[in-house]
C-alpha cells in the first residue's frame, strides 16, 4: 500500500505531550484486550493510554522499555537509567516493587521485557546477555536461559522459545529443562516470534527473517528486506508481520507477501493479541504513535483473519 494511502487504515494517533523533538518512543506494549497501550520513551518516561478514547491514564518516571501484563493492571519497566526492573500499578501509578538485575553495566542495556500469560514470570532480554527469568511475586531470579535471547512464551505458557547466533532453544517452563536445541545461523537473532501450537517460529535477523518449523528448524520461507525490528504472528498463526528496515510487511505463513507499507516509523511496534490494533512509533525525532486498525488493513491486504 503506498505511503500516502496510510490514511485509509490509520485509526488515529497518540502523541506524547511536552517532550523535546529529540526524544522518541523506545517501546510499545498492549494489554491483551487491546484497550491499553504503554509507550516508553528515551526520556525514561512511560505513558499508559486508553486506546479507544485516546486519553492518557498515567505518566510514570519508570524507564524507556516497558511492558504490560495481559490484564493491564501491572507494568514492568527497566527503570530510570536502566538499573533494576520496576513494577508499577497502572491504575494508581504507584511503584509496587523492584526486581534487582543480576548483572548491570552501561553497555548491557535492557532490550525487551516479556510477561508469561499468567503474569507470574518476567523474561528480561539484555544486550550481551542470555535471557533471565524472574518470579513476579518473590522478585527473585528463577533461571538464566543459556543460548537464549528474545524469549517468547507459548499461548498456554508451558513453553518458551528463544534464539542466539547458533541455537534455537525451546524450554519447558515447569522445570526449565530444554525440550529441543536446534542449530540455526549464520545470521544472528535480533527478534523472535513463535506460534508453537502450529510448530512455527519466525527468526528475525540483521539481513532477513526466516519462518521455520520448530520441531526440525526446517525453513518454510525466507523473508528478505533488512534488519528485523519487529516480528509477530496474528492470533490464528496464519499471518506474519515484520518491520524490516522501515518496511512493514504482512505475509502469509506460506511466505507469500500480502502487502507492504513504506516509512511506517522507527521500527518500534506492537500488535494487540486480539488482532485489533497495530501501534507504530513515528520516525526519528517524533514522539507520536500511530494506531492502525488491523482488521481494515488485512482486508485491504486480502490476508486471512479470524473475525471472532
PDB file of C-alpha atoms in Angstrom:
ATOM      1  CA  UNK A   1       0.000   0.000   0.000  1.00  0.00           C
ATOM      2  CA  UNK A   2       1.545   3.389  -0.931  1.00  0.00           C
ATOM      3  CA  UNK A   3       2.745   5.547   1.929  1.00  0.00           C
ATOM      4  CA  UNK A   4       0.255   8.308   1.099  1.00  0.00           C
ATOM      5  CA  UNK A   5      -2.653   5.879   1.454  1.00  0.00           C
ATOM      6  CA  UNK A   6      -1.961   5.137   5.097  1.00  0.00           C
ATOM      7  CA  UNK A   7      -4.920   7.355   5.999  1.00  0.00           C
ATOM      8  CA  UNK A   8      -7.194   4.542   4.776  1.00  0.00           C
ATOM      9  CA  UNK A   9      -6.149   2.297   7.622  1.00  0.00           C
ATOM     10  CA  UNK A  10      -4.924   4.669  10.309  1.00  0.00           C
ATOM     11  CA  UNK A  11      -7.376   4.944  13.179  1.00  0.00           C
ATOM     12  CA  UNK A  12      -5.629   7.864  14.825  1.00  0.00           C
ATOM     13  CA  UNK A  13      -2.513   8.868  16.663  1.00  0.00           C
ATOM     14  CA  UNK A  14      -1.424   9.217  20.244  1.00  0.00           C
ATOM     15  CA  UNK A  15       1.053  11.983  20.942  1.00  0.00           C
ATOM     16  CA  UNK A  16       3.468  12.090  23.857  1.00  0.00           C
ATOM     17  CA  UNK A  17       2.963  15.599  25.218  1.00  0.00           C
ATOM     18  CA  UNK A  18       5.550  18.032  26.483  1.00  0.00           C
ATOM     19  CA  UNK A  19       8.631  16.255  25.093  1.00  0.00           C
ATOM     20  CA  UNK A  20      11.505  17.715  23.131  1.00  0.00           C
ATOM     21  CA  UNK A  21      11.696  16.708  19.425  1.00  0.00           C
ATOM     22  CA  UNK A  22      14.938  14.760  20.059  1.00  0.00           C
ATOM     23  CA  UNK A  23      13.080  12.346  22.319  1.00  0.00           C
ATOM     24  CA  UNK A  24      11.484   9.327  20.673  1.00  0.00           C
ATOM     25  CA  UNK A  25       9.396   6.291  21.526  1.00  0.00           C
ATOM     26  CA  UNK A  26      11.515   3.311  22.624  1.00  0.00           C
ATOM     27  CA  UNK A  27       8.913   0.632  23.443  1.00  0.00           C
ATOM     28  CA  UNK A  28       5.227  -0.172  22.942  1.00  0.00           C
ATOM     29  CA  UNK A  29       3.021  -2.753  24.669  1.00  0.00           C
ATOM     30  CA  UNK A  30      -0.706  -3.546  24.590  1.00  0.00           C
ATOM     31  CA  UNK A  31      -2.832  -5.209  27.219  1.00  0.00           C
ATOM     32  CA  UNK A  32      -4.295  -8.492  25.941  1.00  0.00           C
ATOM     33  CA  UNK A  33      -7.684  -6.972  25.134  1.00  0.00           C
ATOM     34  CA  UNK A  34      -6.091  -4.097  23.222  1.00  0.00           C
ATOM     35  CA  UNK A  35      -7.677  -1.457  25.446  1.00  0.00           C
ATOM     36  CA  UNK A  36      -4.470  -0.125  26.998  1.00  0.00           C
ATOM     37  CA  UNK A  37      -1.202   0.873  25.346  1.00  0.00           C
ATOM     38  CA  UNK A  38       2.040   1.600  27.207  1.00  0.00           C
ATOM     39  CA  UNK A  39       4.594   3.761  25.402  1.00  0.00           C
ATOM     40  CA  UNK A  40       8.086   4.184  26.826  1.00  0.00           C
ATOM     41  CA  UNK A  41      10.320   6.981  25.559  1.00  0.00           C
ATOM     42  CA  UNK A  42      14.005   7.852  25.703  1.00  0.00           C
ATOM     43  CA  UNK A  43      13.363  10.416  28.431  1.00  0.00           C
ATOM     44  CA  UNK A  44      12.780   7.446  30.788  1.00  0.00           C
ATOM     45  CA  UNK A  45       9.050   8.098  30.944  1.00  0.00           C
ATOM     46  CA  UNK A  46       6.256   5.606  30.293  1.00  0.00           C
ATOM     47  CA  UNK A  47       2.768   6.769  29.350  1.00  0.00           C
ATOM     48  CA  UNK A  48      -0.258   4.470  29.532  1.00  0.00           C
ATOM     49  CA  UNK A  49      -3.151   5.326  27.204  1.00  0.00           C
ATOM     50  CA  UNK A  50      -6.743   4.247  26.706  1.00  0.00           C
ATOM     51  CA  UNK A  51      -6.663   3.354  23.015  1.00  0.00           C
ATOM     52  CA  UNK A  52     -10.336   3.890  22.160  1.00  0.00           C
ATOM     53  CA  UNK A  53     -10.682   7.295  23.827  1.00  0.00           C
ATOM     54  CA  UNK A  54      -7.041   8.299  23.206  1.00  0.00           C
ATOM     55  CA  UNK A  55      -6.863   9.537  26.797  1.00  0.00           C
ATOM     56  CA  UNK A  56      -3.642   9.339  28.794  1.00  0.00           C
ATOM     57  CA  UNK A  57      -4.244   7.407  32.016  1.00  0.00           C
ATOM     58  CA  UNK A  58      -0.875   7.912  33.686  1.00  0.00           C
ATOM     59  CA  UNK A  59       2.696   9.029  33.123  1.00  0.00           C
ATOM     60  CA  UNK A  60       5.432   7.239  35.050  1.00  0.00           C
ATOM     61  CA  UNK A  61       9.113   8.064  35.533  1.00  0.00           C
ATOM     62  CA  UNK A  62       9.865   4.385  35.014  1.00  0.00           C
ATOM     63  CA  UNK A  63      12.343   3.972  32.148  1.00  0.00           C
ATOM     64  CA  UNK A  64      12.227   3.567  28.402  1.00  0.00           C
ATOM     65  CA  UNK A  65      11.493  -0.161  27.929  1.00  0.00           C
ATOM     66  CA  UNK A  66       8.126  -1.239  29.340  1.00  0.00           C
ATOM     67  CA  UNK A  67       5.534  -3.981  29.035  1.00  0.00           C
ATOM     68  CA  UNK A  68       2.011  -4.502  30.384  1.00  0.00           C
ATOM     69  CA  UNK A  69       0.667  -7.666  31.963  1.00  0.00           C
ATOM     70  CA  UNK A  70      -2.060  -9.289  29.821  1.00  0.00           C
ATOM     71  CA  UNK A  71      -4.795  -7.883  32.107  1.00  0.00           C
ATOM     72  CA  UNK A  72      -3.221  -4.421  32.004  1.00  0.00           C
ATOM     73  CA  UNK A  73      -3.045  -3.989  35.772  1.00  0.00           C
ATOM     74  CA  UNK A  74       0.741  -4.125  36.159  1.00  0.00           C
ATOM     75  CA  UNK A  75       3.588  -2.583  34.177  1.00  0.00           C
ATOM     76  CA  UNK A  76       7.217  -3.688  34.177  1.00  0.00           C
ATOM     77  CA  UNK A  77       9.886  -1.212  33.095  1.00  0.00           C
ATOM     78  CA  UNK A  78      13.674  -1.072  33.004  1.00  0.00           C
ATOM     79  CA  UNK A  79      13.837   1.790  35.494  1.00  0.00           C
ATOM     80  CA  UNK A  80      15.491   5.168  35.201  1.00  0.00           C
ATOM     81  CA  UNK A  81      18.948   4.823  33.628  1.00  0.00           C
ATOM     82  CA  UNK A  82      18.234   1.112  33.020  1.00  0.00           C
ATOM     83  CA  UNK A  83      19.059  -0.163  36.500  1.00  0.00           C
ATOM     84  CA  UNK A  84      16.742  -2.567  38.346  1.00  0.00           C
ATOM     85  CA  UNK A  85      13.409  -3.651  36.868  1.00  0.00           C
ATOM     86  CA  UNK A  86      10.472  -1.723  38.322  1.00  0.00           C
ATOM     87  CA  UNK A  87       6.906  -2.983  38.756  1.00  0.00           C
ATOM     88  CA  UNK A  88       4.147  -0.341  38.680  1.00  0.00           C
ATOM     89  CA  UNK A  89       0.429  -0.482  39.450  1.00  0.00           C
ATOM     90  CA  UNK A  90      -1.256   1.014  36.378  1.00  0.00           C
ATOM     91  CA  UNK A  91      -4.471   2.274  37.987  1.00  0.00           C
ATOM     92  CA  UNK A  92      -2.779   4.131  40.848  1.00  0.00           C
ATOM     93  CA  UNK A  93       0.616   4.894  39.287  1.00  0.00           C
ATOM     94  CA  UNK A  94       2.302   3.540  42.437  1.00  0.00           C
ATOM     95  CA  UNK A  95       5.608   1.655  42.373  1.00  0.00           C
ATOM     96  CA  UNK A  96       4.850  -1.843  43.697  1.00  0.00           C
ATOM     97  CA  UNK A  97       8.398  -3.159  43.892  1.00  0.00           C
ATOM     98  CA  UNK A  98      11.722  -3.668  42.137  1.00  0.00           C
ATOM     99  CA  UNK A  99      13.497  -6.694  40.713  1.00  0.00           C
ATOM    100  CA  UNK A 100      17.286  -6.491  41.158  1.00  0.00           C
ATOM    101  CA  UNK A 101      19.073  -7.357  37.931  1.00  0.00           C
ATOM    102  CA  UNK A 102      21.903  -9.836  38.320  1.00  0.00           C
ATOM    103  CA  UNK A 103      24.363  -8.029  36.084  1.00  0.00           C
ATOM    104  CA  UNK A 104      24.394  -4.321  35.336  1.00  0.00           C
ATOM    105  CA  UNK A 105      26.708  -2.236  33.176  1.00  0.00           C
ATOM    106  CA  UNK A 106      26.450   0.737  30.861  1.00  0.00           C
ATOM    107  CA  UNK A 107      26.674  -1.488  27.780  1.00  0.00           C
ATOM    108  CA  UNK A 108      24.291  -4.228  28.973  1.00  0.00           C
ATOM    109  CA  UNK A 109      21.019  -2.364  28.483  1.00  0.00           C
ATOM    110  CA  UNK A 110      17.536  -3.902  28.653  1.00  0.00           C
ATOM    111  CA  UNK A 111      16.206  -4.558  25.168  1.00  0.00           C
ATOM    112  CA  UNK A 112      12.881  -6.332  25.862  1.00  0.00           C
ATOM    113  CA  UNK A 113      10.604  -7.343  28.731  1.00  0.00           C
ATOM    114  CA  UNK A 114       8.075 -10.173  28.327  1.00  0.00           C
ATOM    115  CA  UNK A 115       5.431 -11.481  30.751  1.00  0.00           C
ATOM    116  CA  UNK A 116       4.115 -15.033  30.581  1.00  0.00           C
ATOM    117  CA  UNK A 117       0.319 -15.308  30.004  1.00  0.00           C
ATOM    118  CA  UNK A 118      -0.356 -15.733  33.741  1.00  0.00           C
ATOM    119  CA  UNK A 119       1.819 -12.699  34.601  1.00  0.00           C
ATOM    120  CA  UNK A 120       3.758 -14.748  37.161  1.00  0.00           C
ATOM    121  CA  UNK A 121       7.076 -14.664  35.293  1.00  0.00           C
ATOM    122  CA  UNK A 122       9.038 -11.944  33.514  1.00  0.00           C
ATOM    123  CA  UNK A 123      11.683 -12.580  30.866  1.00  0.00           C
ATOM    124  CA  UNK A 124      14.352  -9.875  30.676  1.00  0.00           C
ATOM    125  CA  UNK A 125      16.311  -9.621  27.423  1.00  0.00           C
ATOM    126  CA  UNK A 126      19.538  -7.655  27.846  1.00  0.00           C
ATOM    127  CA  UNK A 127      22.110  -6.706  25.243  1.00  0.00           C
ATOM    128  CA  UNK A 128      25.111  -9.024  25.513  1.00  0.00           C
ATOM    129  CA  UNK A 129      23.495 -11.499  27.945  1.00  0.00           C
ATOM    130  CA  UNK A 130      21.387 -14.630  27.922  1.00  0.00           C
ATOM    131  CA  UNK A 131      17.743 -14.089  28.891  1.00  0.00           C
ATOM    132  CA  UNK A 132      16.909 -14.039  32.599  1.00  0.00           C
ATOM    133  CA  UNK A 133      13.588 -15.205  34.084  1.00  0.00           C
ATOM    134  CA  UNK A 134      12.259 -13.615  37.279  1.00  0.00           C
ATOM    135  CA  UNK A 135       9.408 -14.554  39.592  1.00  0.00           C
ATOM    136  CA  UNK A 136       6.990 -11.616  39.943  1.00  0.00           C
ATOM    137  CA  UNK A 137       5.778 -12.491  43.451  1.00  0.00           C
ATOM    138  CA  UNK A 138       9.205 -13.053  45.036  1.00  0.00           C
ATOM    139  CA  UNK A 139      11.131 -10.598  42.776  1.00  0.00           C
ATOM    140  CA  UNK A 140      13.891 -13.232  42.564  1.00  0.00           C
ATOM    141  CA  UNK A 141      15.793 -14.796  39.696  1.00  0.00           C
ATOM    142  CA  UNK A 142      14.317 -18.124  38.567  1.00  0.00           C
ATOM    143  CA  UNK A 143      16.842 -19.092  35.916  1.00  0.00           C
ATOM    144  CA  UNK A 144      19.182 -17.846  33.206  1.00  0.00           C
ATOM    145  CA  UNK A 145      18.382 -19.363  29.813  1.00  0.00           C
ATOM    146  CA  UNK A 146      21.637 -20.411  28.191  1.00  0.00           C
ATOM    147  CA  UNK A 147      21.986 -19.553  24.492  1.00  0.00           C
ATOM    148  CA  UNK A 148      18.554 -17.899  24.532  1.00  0.00           C
ATOM    149  CA  UNK A 149      17.558 -14.321  23.756  1.00  0.00           C
ATOM    150  CA  UNK A 150      14.231 -12.621  22.954  1.00  0.00           C
ATOM    151  CA  UNK A 151      12.293 -15.412  24.685  1.00  0.00           C
ATOM    152  CA  UNK A 152       8.626 -15.858  23.766  1.00  0.00           C
ATOM    153  CA  UNK A 153       6.024 -17.919  25.616  1.00  0.00           C
ATOM    154  CA  UNK A 154       3.531 -20.283  24.046  1.00  0.00           C
ATOM    155  CA  UNK A 155      -0.121 -19.220  24.324  1.00  0.00           C
ATOM    156  CA  UNK A 156      -0.633 -21.533  27.316  1.00  0.00           C
ATOM    157  CA  UNK A 157       2.660 -20.509  28.946  1.00  0.00           C
ATOM    158  CA  UNK A 158       4.034 -24.040  29.186  1.00  0.00           C
ATOM    159  CA  UNK A 159       6.866 -23.469  26.712  1.00  0.00           C
ATOM    160  CA  UNK A 160       9.319 -20.708  25.868  1.00  0.00           C
ATOM    161  CA  UNK A 161      11.314 -20.308  22.661  1.00  0.00           C
ATOM    162  CA  UNK A 162      14.345 -18.089  22.052  1.00  0.00           C
ATOM    163  CA  UNK A 163      17.431 -17.897  19.908  1.00  0.00           C
ATOM    164  CA  UNK A 164      21.094 -16.971  19.667  1.00  0.00           C
ATOM    165  CA  UNK A 165      23.583 -16.870  16.762  1.00  0.00           C
ATOM    166  CA  UNK A 166      23.895 -20.673  16.726  1.00  0.00           C
ATOM    167  CA  UNK A 167      20.887 -22.007  18.593  1.00  0.00           C
ATOM    168  CA  UNK A 168      17.102 -22.104  18.595  1.00  0.00           C
ATOM    169  CA  UNK A 169      16.149 -23.329  22.066  1.00  0.00           C
ATOM    170  CA  UNK A 170      12.764 -24.441  23.396  1.00  0.00           C
ATOM    171  CA  UNK A 171      12.294 -24.627  27.173  1.00  0.00           C
ATOM    172  CA  UNK A 172       9.771 -26.353  29.426  1.00  0.00           C
ATOM    173  CA  UNK A 173       8.646 -23.588  31.815  1.00  0.00           C
ATOM    174  CA  UNK A 174       7.685 -26.041  34.581  1.00  0.00           C
ATOM    175  CA  UNK A 175      11.189 -27.323  35.334  1.00  0.00           C
ATOM    176  CA  UNK A 176      13.222 -25.225  32.842  1.00  0.00           C
ATOM    177  CA  UNK A 177      14.540 -28.253  31.045  1.00  0.00           C
ATOM    178  CA  UNK A 178      15.495 -27.986  27.372  1.00  0.00           C
ATOM    179  CA  UNK A 179      12.843 -29.541  25.120  1.00  0.00           C
ATOM    180  CA  UNK A 180      14.948 -29.105  21.995  1.00  0.00           C
ATOM    181  CA  UNK A 181      18.086 -27.262  20.912  1.00  0.00           C
ATOM    182  CA  UNK A 182      18.351 -26.791  17.157  1.00  0.00           C
ATOM    183  CA  UNK A 183      21.218 -25.284  15.136  1.00  0.00           C
ATOM    184  CA  UNK A 184      20.469 -22.088  13.241  1.00  0.00           C
ATOM    185  CA  UNK A 185      22.521 -19.383  11.546  1.00  0.00           C
ATOM    186  CA  UNK A 186      24.581 -17.863  10.186  1.00  0.00           C
ATOM    187  CA  UNK A 187      22.727 -14.576  10.831  1.00  0.00           C
ATOM    188  CA  UNK A 188      22.429 -13.612  14.490  1.00  0.00           C
ATOM    189  CA  UNK A 189      18.976 -13.359  16.028  1.00  0.00           C
ATOM    190  CA  UNK A 190      17.554  -9.909  16.777  1.00  0.00           C
ATOM    191  CA  UNK A 191      13.835 -10.755  17.108  1.00  0.00           C
ATOM    192  CA  UNK A 192      11.786 -13.892  17.735  1.00  0.00           C
ATOM    193  CA  UNK A 193       8.096 -14.598  17.189  1.00  0.00           C
ATOM    194  CA  UNK A 194       6.587 -18.019  17.829  1.00  0.00           C
ATOM    195  CA  UNK A 195       3.307 -19.798  17.305  1.00  0.00           C
ATOM    196  CA  UNK A 196       4.215 -23.051  18.983  1.00  0.00           C
ATOM    197  CA  UNK A 197       0.747 -24.548  18.589  1.00  0.00           C
ATOM    198  CA  UNK A 198       1.387 -24.663  14.834  1.00  0.00           C
ATOM    199  CA  UNK A 199       5.074 -25.579  15.162  1.00  0.00           C
ATOM    200  CA  UNK A 200       6.105 -22.223  13.664  1.00  0.00           C
ATOM    201  CA  UNK A 201       8.806 -19.768  14.648  1.00  0.00           C
ATOM    202  CA  UNK A 202       9.827 -16.539  12.946  1.00  0.00           C
ATOM    203  CA  UNK A 203      13.536 -15.805  13.347  1.00  0.00           C
ATOM    204  CA  UNK A 204      14.386 -12.179  12.644  1.00  0.00           C
ATOM    205  CA  UNK A 205      17.983 -11.404  11.756  1.00  0.00           C
ATOM    206  CA  UNK A 206      20.111  -8.479  10.645  1.00  0.00           C
ATOM    207  CA  UNK A 207      19.546  -9.086   6.936  1.00  0.00           C
ATOM    208  CA  UNK A 208      16.393 -11.201   6.682  1.00  0.00           C
ATOM    209  CA  UNK A 209      13.776 -13.150   8.600  1.00  0.00           C
ATOM    210  CA  UNK A 210      13.154 -16.886   8.331  1.00  0.00           C
ATOM    211  CA  UNK A 211       9.947 -18.760   9.012  1.00  0.00           C
ATOM    212  CA  UNK A 212      10.799 -22.266  10.221  1.00  0.00           C
ATOM    213  CA  UNK A 213       9.335 -25.420  11.736  1.00  0.00           C
ATOM    214  CA  UNK A 214      10.297 -25.505  15.378  1.00  0.00           C
ATOM    215  CA  UNK A 215      10.389 -29.291  15.515  1.00  0.00           C
ATOM    216  CA  UNK A 216      13.119 -29.516  12.893  1.00  0.00           C
ATOM    217  CA  UNK A 217      14.362 -25.954  12.174  1.00  0.00           C
ATOM    218  CA  UNK A 218      13.362 -26.649   8.572  1.00  0.00           C
ATOM    219  CA  UNK A 219      12.907 -23.399   6.698  1.00  0.00           C
ATOM    220  CA  UNK A 220       9.370 -22.754   5.446  1.00  0.00           C
ATOM    221  CA  UNK A 221      10.040 -19.367   3.878  1.00  0.00           C
ATOM    222  CA  UNK A 222      12.678 -16.646   3.780  1.00  0.00           C
ATOM    223  CA  UNK A 223      11.610 -13.022   4.117  1.00  0.00           C
ATOM    224  CA  UNK A 224      14.277 -10.622   2.912  1.00  0.00           C
ATOM    225  CA  UNK A 225      14.331  -6.913   3.478  1.00  0.00           C
ATOM    226  CA  UNK A 226      16.949  -5.907   6.027  1.00  0.00           C
ATOM    227  CA  UNK A 227      17.305  -5.604   9.792  1.00  0.00           C
ATOM    228  CA  UNK A 228      14.307  -7.023  11.657  1.00  0.00           C
ATOM    229  CA  UNK A 229      12.970  -4.628  14.292  1.00  0.00           C
ATOM    230  CA  UNK A 230       9.540  -6.254  14.737  1.00  0.00           C
ATOM    231  CA  UNK A 231       8.156  -9.761  14.236  1.00  0.00           C
ATOM    232  CA  UNK A 232       4.771 -11.178  15.201  1.00  0.00           C
ATOM    233  CA  UNK A 233       2.077 -13.726  14.340  1.00  0.00           C
ATOM    234  CA  UNK A 234      -1.615 -12.928  14.310  1.00  0.00           C
ATOM    235  CA  UNK A 235      -3.684 -14.780  16.916  1.00  0.00           C
ATOM    236  CA  UNK A 236      -4.557 -17.583  14.495  1.00  0.00           C
ATOM    237  CA  UNK A 237      -0.987 -18.317  13.415  1.00  0.00           C
ATOM    238  CA  UNK A 238      -1.960 -17.698   9.786  1.00  0.00           C
ATOM    239  CA  UNK A 239      -0.371 -14.284   9.191  1.00  0.00           C
ATOM    240  CA  UNK A 240       3.114 -12.970   9.911  1.00  0.00           C
ATOM    241  CA  UNK A 241       4.016  -9.318  10.453  1.00  0.00           C
ATOM    242  CA  UNK A 242       7.520  -7.897  10.069  1.00  0.00           C
ATOM    243  CA  UNK A 243       9.157  -4.498  10.189  1.00  0.00           C
ATOM    244  CA  UNK A 244      12.461  -4.667   8.357  1.00  0.00           C
ATOM    245  CA  UNK A 245      14.493  -1.541   7.665  1.00  0.00           C
ATOM    246  CA  UNK A 246      11.367   0.673   7.868  1.00  0.00           C
ATOM    247  CA  UNK A 247       9.299  -1.589   5.600  1.00  0.00           C
ATOM    248  CA  UNK A 248       6.302  -3.108   7.366  1.00  0.00           C
ATOM    249  CA  UNK A 249       5.208  -6.335   5.696  1.00  0.00           C
ATOM    250  CA  UNK A 250       2.167  -8.583   6.010  1.00  0.00           C
ATOM    251  CA  UNK A 251       2.858 -12.186   4.992  1.00  0.00           C
ATOM    252  CA  UNK A 252       1.018 -15.455   4.809  1.00  0.00           C
ATOM    253  CA  UNK A 253       2.775 -18.314   6.556  1.00  0.00           C
ATOM    254  CA  UNK A 254       3.485 -19.785   3.124  1.00  0.00           C
ATOM    255  CA  UNK A 255       5.930 -16.905   2.690  1.00  0.00           C
ATOM    256  CA  UNK A 256       3.688 -15.100   0.210  1.00  0.00           C
ATOM    257  CA  UNK A 257       3.623 -11.352   0.783  1.00  0.00           C
ATOM    258  CA  UNK A 258       0.150  -9.850   1.063  1.00  0.00           C
ATOM    259  CA  UNK A 259       1.221  -6.211   1.204  1.00  0.00           C
ATOM    260  CA  UNK A 260       3.889  -3.855   2.423  1.00  0.00           C
ATOM    261  CA  UNK A 261       3.943  -0.336   3.827  1.00  0.00           C
ATOM    262  CA  UNK A 262       6.892   2.003   3.455  1.00  0.00           C
ATOM    263  CA  UNK A 263       8.160   4.501   6.001  1.00  0.00           C
ATOM    264  CA  UNK A 264       5.889   3.378   8.819  1.00  0.00           C
ATOM    265  CA  UNK A 265       8.116   4.554  11.674  1.00  0.00           C
ATOM    266  CA  UNK A 266      11.293   3.950  13.662  1.00  0.00           C
ATOM    267  CA  UNK A 267      10.849   0.168  13.933  1.00  0.00           C
ATOM    268  CA  UNK A 268       9.179   0.141  17.364  1.00  0.00           C
ATOM    269  CA  UNK A 269       5.762  -1.528  17.057  1.00  0.00           C
ATOM    270  CA  UNK A 270       3.236  -3.638  18.957  1.00  0.00           C
ATOM    271  CA  UNK A 271       0.281  -5.768  17.864  1.00  0.00           C
ATOM    272  CA  UNK A 272      -2.671  -6.313  20.183  1.00  0.00           C
ATOM    273  CA  UNK A 273      -3.297 -10.006  20.758  1.00  0.00           C
ATOM    274  CA  UNK A 274      -6.898  -9.689  19.550  1.00  0.00           C
ATOM    275  CA  UNK A 275      -5.599  -8.548  16.111  1.00  0.00           C
ATOM    276  CA  UNK A 276      -7.439  -5.250  16.509  1.00  0.00           C
ATOM    277  CA  UNK A 277      -4.683  -2.662  16.689  1.00  0.00           C
ATOM    278  CA  UNK A 278      -1.146  -2.123  15.497  1.00  0.00           C
ATOM    279  CA  UNK A 279       0.798   0.634  17.249  1.00  0.00           C
ATOM    280  CA  UNK A 280       3.770   2.074  15.358  1.00  0.00           C
ATOM    281  CA  UNK A 281       6.168   4.685  16.729  1.00  0.00           C
ATOM    282  CA  UNK A 282       6.854   7.604  14.409  1.00  0.00           C
ATOM    283  CA  UNK A 283      10.263   8.177  12.873  1.00  0.00           C
ATOM    284  CA  UNK A 284      13.359   9.703  14.417  1.00  0.00           C
ATOM    285  CA  UNK A 285      12.757  12.911  16.344  1.00  0.00           C
ATOM    286  CA  UNK A 286       8.996  12.356  16.655  1.00  0.00           C
ATOM    287  CA  UNK A 287       7.150  11.252  19.783  1.00  0.00           C
ATOM    288  CA  UNK A 288       3.784  10.344  18.274  1.00  0.00           C
ATOM    289  CA  UNK A 289       2.385   6.816  18.000  1.00  0.00           C
ATOM    290  CA  UNK A 290       0.166   5.836  15.093  1.00  0.00           C
ATOM    291  CA  UNK A 291      -2.691   3.424  15.809  1.00  0.00           C
ATOM    292  CA  UNK A 292      -3.664   1.278  12.836  1.00  0.00           C
ATOM    293  CA  UNK A 293      -6.905  -0.658  12.505  1.00  0.00           C
ATOM    294  CA  UNK A 294      -5.531  -4.072  11.535  1.00  0.00           C
ATOM    295  CA  UNK A 295      -8.879  -5.567  10.558  1.00  0.00           C
ATOM    296  CA  UNK A 296      -9.213  -2.950   7.828  1.00  0.00           C
ATOM    297  CA  UNK A 297      -5.553  -3.374   6.933  1.00  0.00           C
ATOM    298  CA  UNK A 298      -5.840  -7.128   6.476  1.00  0.00           C
ATOM    299  CA  UNK A 299      -8.987  -6.783   4.406  1.00  0.00           C
ATOM    300  CA  UNK A 300      -7.104  -4.461   2.089  1.00  0.00           C
ATOM    301  CA  UNK A 301      -4.198  -6.916   2.029  1.00  0.00           C
ATOM    302  CA  UNK A 302      -6.602  -9.822   1.364  1.00  0.00           C
ATOM    303  CA  UNK A 303      -4.941 -11.785   4.173  1.00  0.00           C
ATOM    304  CA  UNK A 304      -6.945 -14.262   6.271  1.00  0.00           C
ATOM    305  CA  UNK A 305      -8.173 -13.044   9.641  1.00  0.00           C
ATOM    306  CA  UNK A 306     -10.234 -14.575  12.401  1.00  0.00           C
ATOM    307  CA  UNK A 307     -13.179 -12.211  12.812  1.00  0.00           C
ATOM    308  CA  UNK A 308     -14.428 -13.719  16.079  1.00  0.00           C
TER     309      UNK A 308
END
